[in-house]
Amino acid sequence: NAGVTQTPKFQVLKTGQSMTLQCAQDMNHNSMYWYRQDPGMGLRLIYYSASEGTTDKGEVPNGYNVSRLNKREFSLRLESAAPSQTSVYFCASSEETDNNEQFFGPGTRLTVL
Amino acid sequence: QKEVEQNSGPLSVPEGAIASLNCTYSDRGSQSFFWYRQYSGKSPELIMSIYSNGDKEDGRFTAQLNKASQYVSLLIRDSQPSDSATYLCAVRPSGGSYIPTFGRGTSLIVHP
């Protein structure tokens, strides 16, 4: 099992460019999440998907859109990148249970110039 | 706003010592508690979860939960330099949401 995979690992964008971050999991989890992590700020939830076909905003959704393509895949799109979106992006998945242990992908390091 | 607080550190301990990492939370009805380890440049990795008051041991790691005082701690016995990492506390809040709130993490340095 690969667990949670993310592509790309690194990306440099210019202000105003768009891109999509891809995430896939092979653990048959219902729930998937996108976080960003900035120095001193911890993990902040951008969007999540409780199950296939549903998505909800998290703490910092502005400037992002998501698509839950199927049970395995959850993508994050930046329509018009801004320098404030320079960050490390993590995708995670979990069973929607009382315990909700999350499993994280390796991350995408994004720089917006 | 349901908060999870951790001392950012760094916490520096000698090899072989016990490292004690603490986390407090504001939501008294919180259900589940997690400790993640994050090495520099890597993603968080779940190392312990605890759901009821008391201690839970797994190898060199012990999680301690005190719901009355609203804190959860992680003890690492016989600390090794390979334990040097940032440790994130996460708390599942009450109110039906299953999404945990993360603390900002404590940096641990184990020196030889």
XYZ file of C-alpha atoms in Angstrom:
225
model
C 0.000 0.000 0.000
C 1.291 3.449 -0.925
C -0.929 5.181 1.665
C -1.463 8.821 0.685
C 0.374 10.147 -2.358
C 0.699 13.736 -3.564
C 1.947 15.335 -6.758
C 3.930 17.383 -7.434
C 6.494 17.416 -4.611
C 7.761 20.901 -5.475
C 6.322 23.722 -7.558
C 7.250 27.319 -8.301
C 4.561 29.590 -9.710
C 4.377 33.211 -10.728
C 1.673 35.420 -9.258
C -1.575 34.888 -11.140
C -0.776 31.430 -12.466
C -3.035 28.509 -11.708
C -2.295 24.950 -10.735
C -3.849 21.821 -9.286
C -2.367 19.733 -6.497
C -3.254 16.066 -6.729
C -3.847 13.660 -3.862
C -4.780 9.987 -3.841
C -5.192 7.374 -1.100
C -5.427 3.611 -1.311
C -6.706 2.907 2.221
C -10.402 3.027 1.264
C -10.909 6.005 3.579
C -14.078 8.020 3.341
C -12.670 11.365 4.499
C -9.923 13.452 2.920
C -8.395 16.795 3.857
C -6.158 19.553 2.583
C -3.952 21.450 5.038
C -1.349 24.125 4.679
C 1.573 24.495 7.063
C 3.445 27.728 7.525
C 6.290 28.453 9.970
C 4.885 29.264 13.390
C 1.291 28.709 12.259
C 0.880 24.979 12.569
C -1.453 22.982 10.356
C -4.462 24.865 9.062
C -7.363 23.135 7.362
C -8.224 24.484 3.906
C -10.993 22.133 2.752
C -12.177 18.680 3.592
C -14.395 16.012 2.098
C -16.326 13.818 4.504
C -17.261 11.391 1.751
C -17.312 11.055 -2.007
C -19.426 13.815 -3.490
C -19.188 16.233 -0.562
C -16.756 19.032 0.223
C -16.693 21.655 2.966
C -14.652 24.713 3.830
C -12.121 24.621 6.585
C -10.355 27.426 8.412
C -8.601 29.084 5.437
C -10.511 28.329 2.184
C -10.134 31.678 0.393
C -8.230 31.425 -2.891
C -8.702 27.656 -3.192
C -11.135 25.206 -4.728
C -11.347 21.455 -4.360
C -12.753 18.469 -6.209
C -13.454 15.044 -4.774
C -13.057 13.159 -8.026
C -13.889 9.747 -6.542
C -13.325 7.953 -3.262
C -9.562 7.787 -3.843
C -8.766 11.248 -5.195
C -9.077 14.765 -3.794
C -7.533 17.695 -5.675
C -6.794 21.265 -4.601
C -6.809 24.064 -7.163
C -5.279 27.521 -6.974
C -7.007 29.596 -9.654
C -4.808 32.701 -9.379
C -1.811 32.108 -7.160
C -0.649 34.807 -4.744
C 2.616 35.066 -2.754
C 0.552 34.533 0.444
C -0.140 31.006 -0.798
C 3.535 30.078 -0.560
C 3.403 27.169 1.859
C 3.698 23.438 2.322
C 0.479 21.649 1.444
C -0.463 18.324 2.998
C -3.243 16.002 2.007
C -4.577 13.576 4.616
C -7.204 10.874 4.833
C -9.081 9.091 7.602
C -11.971 6.848 8.388
C -14.924 8.906 9.573
C -15.068 7.260 12.966
C -15.018 8.463 16.537
C -11.266 8.037 16.547
C -10.467 9.709 13.214
C -6.763 8.987 13.042
C -5.391 10.914 10.083
C -2.720 9.724 7.659
C -0.734 12.324 5.771
C 0.838 12.449 2.344
C 4.444 13.606 1.822
C 3.476 17.191 1.016
C 3.869 19.697 -1.808
C 6.228 22.627 -1.330
C 4.799 25.558 -3.264
C 6.509 28.881 -3.857
C 4.630 31.744 -5.489
C 6.859 34.540 -6.774
C -12.526 29.060 18.900
C -11.412 25.713 20.261
C -7.721 25.974 21.029
C -4.876 23.554 21.471
C -1.771 25.001 23.078
C 1.778 23.689 23.059
C 5.053 25.247 24.108
C 6.991 25.761 20.888
C 10.321 24.905 22.520
C 12.850 23.831 21.649
C 12.931 21.292 24.428
C 16.467 20.016 24.737
C 17.213 16.755 26.582
C 20.291 14.537 26.775
C 20.311 11.119 25.191
C 18.803 8.519 27.514
C 16.674 11.015 29.445
C 12.886 11.243 29.594
C 11.383 13.906 27.354
C 8.058 15.317 28.522
C 5.857 17.136 26.027
C 2.690 18.876 27.138
C -0.505 20.038 25.477
C -3.531 21.862 26.877
C -6.902 22.279 25.208
C -9.837 24.597 25.724
C -12.823 22.376 24.771
C -13.791 20.438 27.899
C -15.932 18.032 25.887
C -13.092 16.918 23.610
C -13.241 13.258 22.673
C -10.006 12.001 21.182
C -6.383 13.011 21.472
C -3.468 12.357 19.163
C 0.280 12.848 19.058
C 2.020 13.213 15.705
C 5.754 13.331 15.072
C 7.067 15.488 12.246
C 10.677 15.341 11.154
C 12.080 18.421 9.454
C 10.916 18.555 5.840
C 8.587 15.576 6.259
C 4.892 15.053 6.874
C 3.235 14.388 10.261
C 3.145 10.753 11.346
C 0.707 9.455 13.971
C 2.537 7.910 16.918
C -0.056 7.744 19.709
C -3.762 8.185 20.264
C -5.604 8.207 23.604
C -9.286 8.393 24.359
C -9.761 7.877 28.107
C -8.192 9.275 31.259
C -4.961 7.744 32.407
C -1.843 6.424 30.742
C -1.350 4.545 27.510
C 2.019 2.995 26.794
C 3.507 1.949 23.451
C 7.149 1.010 23.559
C 9.171 4.015 24.731
C 6.157 6.313 24.369
C 3.535 6.992 27.033
C 0.555 9.260 26.495
C -1.154 10.684 29.578
C -4.628 12.202 29.546
C -6.277 14.243 32.282
C -9.659 15.482 31.089
C -10.451 17.285 34.361
C -7.361 19.446 33.955
C -7.653 19.514 30.168
C -4.165 18.423 29.332
C -2.530 15.598 27.482
C 1.147 14.795 27.602
C 3.621 12.576 25.797
C 6.570 11.009 27.592
C 9.466 9.580 25.634
C 11.679 7.322 27.721
C 15.337 6.633 26.871
C 15.311 9.491 24.366
C 17.439 8.999 21.270
C 18.837 11.559 18.813
C 16.460 10.010 16.250
C 13.573 11.300 18.391
C 14.573 14.870 17.520
C 11.530 16.238 15.702
C 8.503 18.461 16.169
C 5.647 16.840 18.065
C 2.123 17.931 17.213
C -0.788 17.507 19.576
C -4.229 17.143 17.975
C -7.587 17.139 19.729
C -10.937 16.062 18.350
C -13.478 18.569 19.673
C -16.990 18.028 20.969
C -20.091 19.113 19.083
C -20.214 16.474 16.397
C -17.189 17.539 14.351
C -14.733 14.723 13.870
C -11.986 16.982 12.535
C -9.124 17.463 15.011
C -7.610 20.792 15.922
C -3.822 20.807 15.826
C -1.453 22.597 18.137
C 1.527 24.388 16.660
C 3.942 21.750 17.872
C 6.885 21.438 20.250
C 10.377 21.064 18.852
C 12.382 18.363 20.650
C 16.160 18.126 20.418
C 17.901 15.084 21.867
C 21.635 15.692 22.102
C 24.241 12.928 22.442
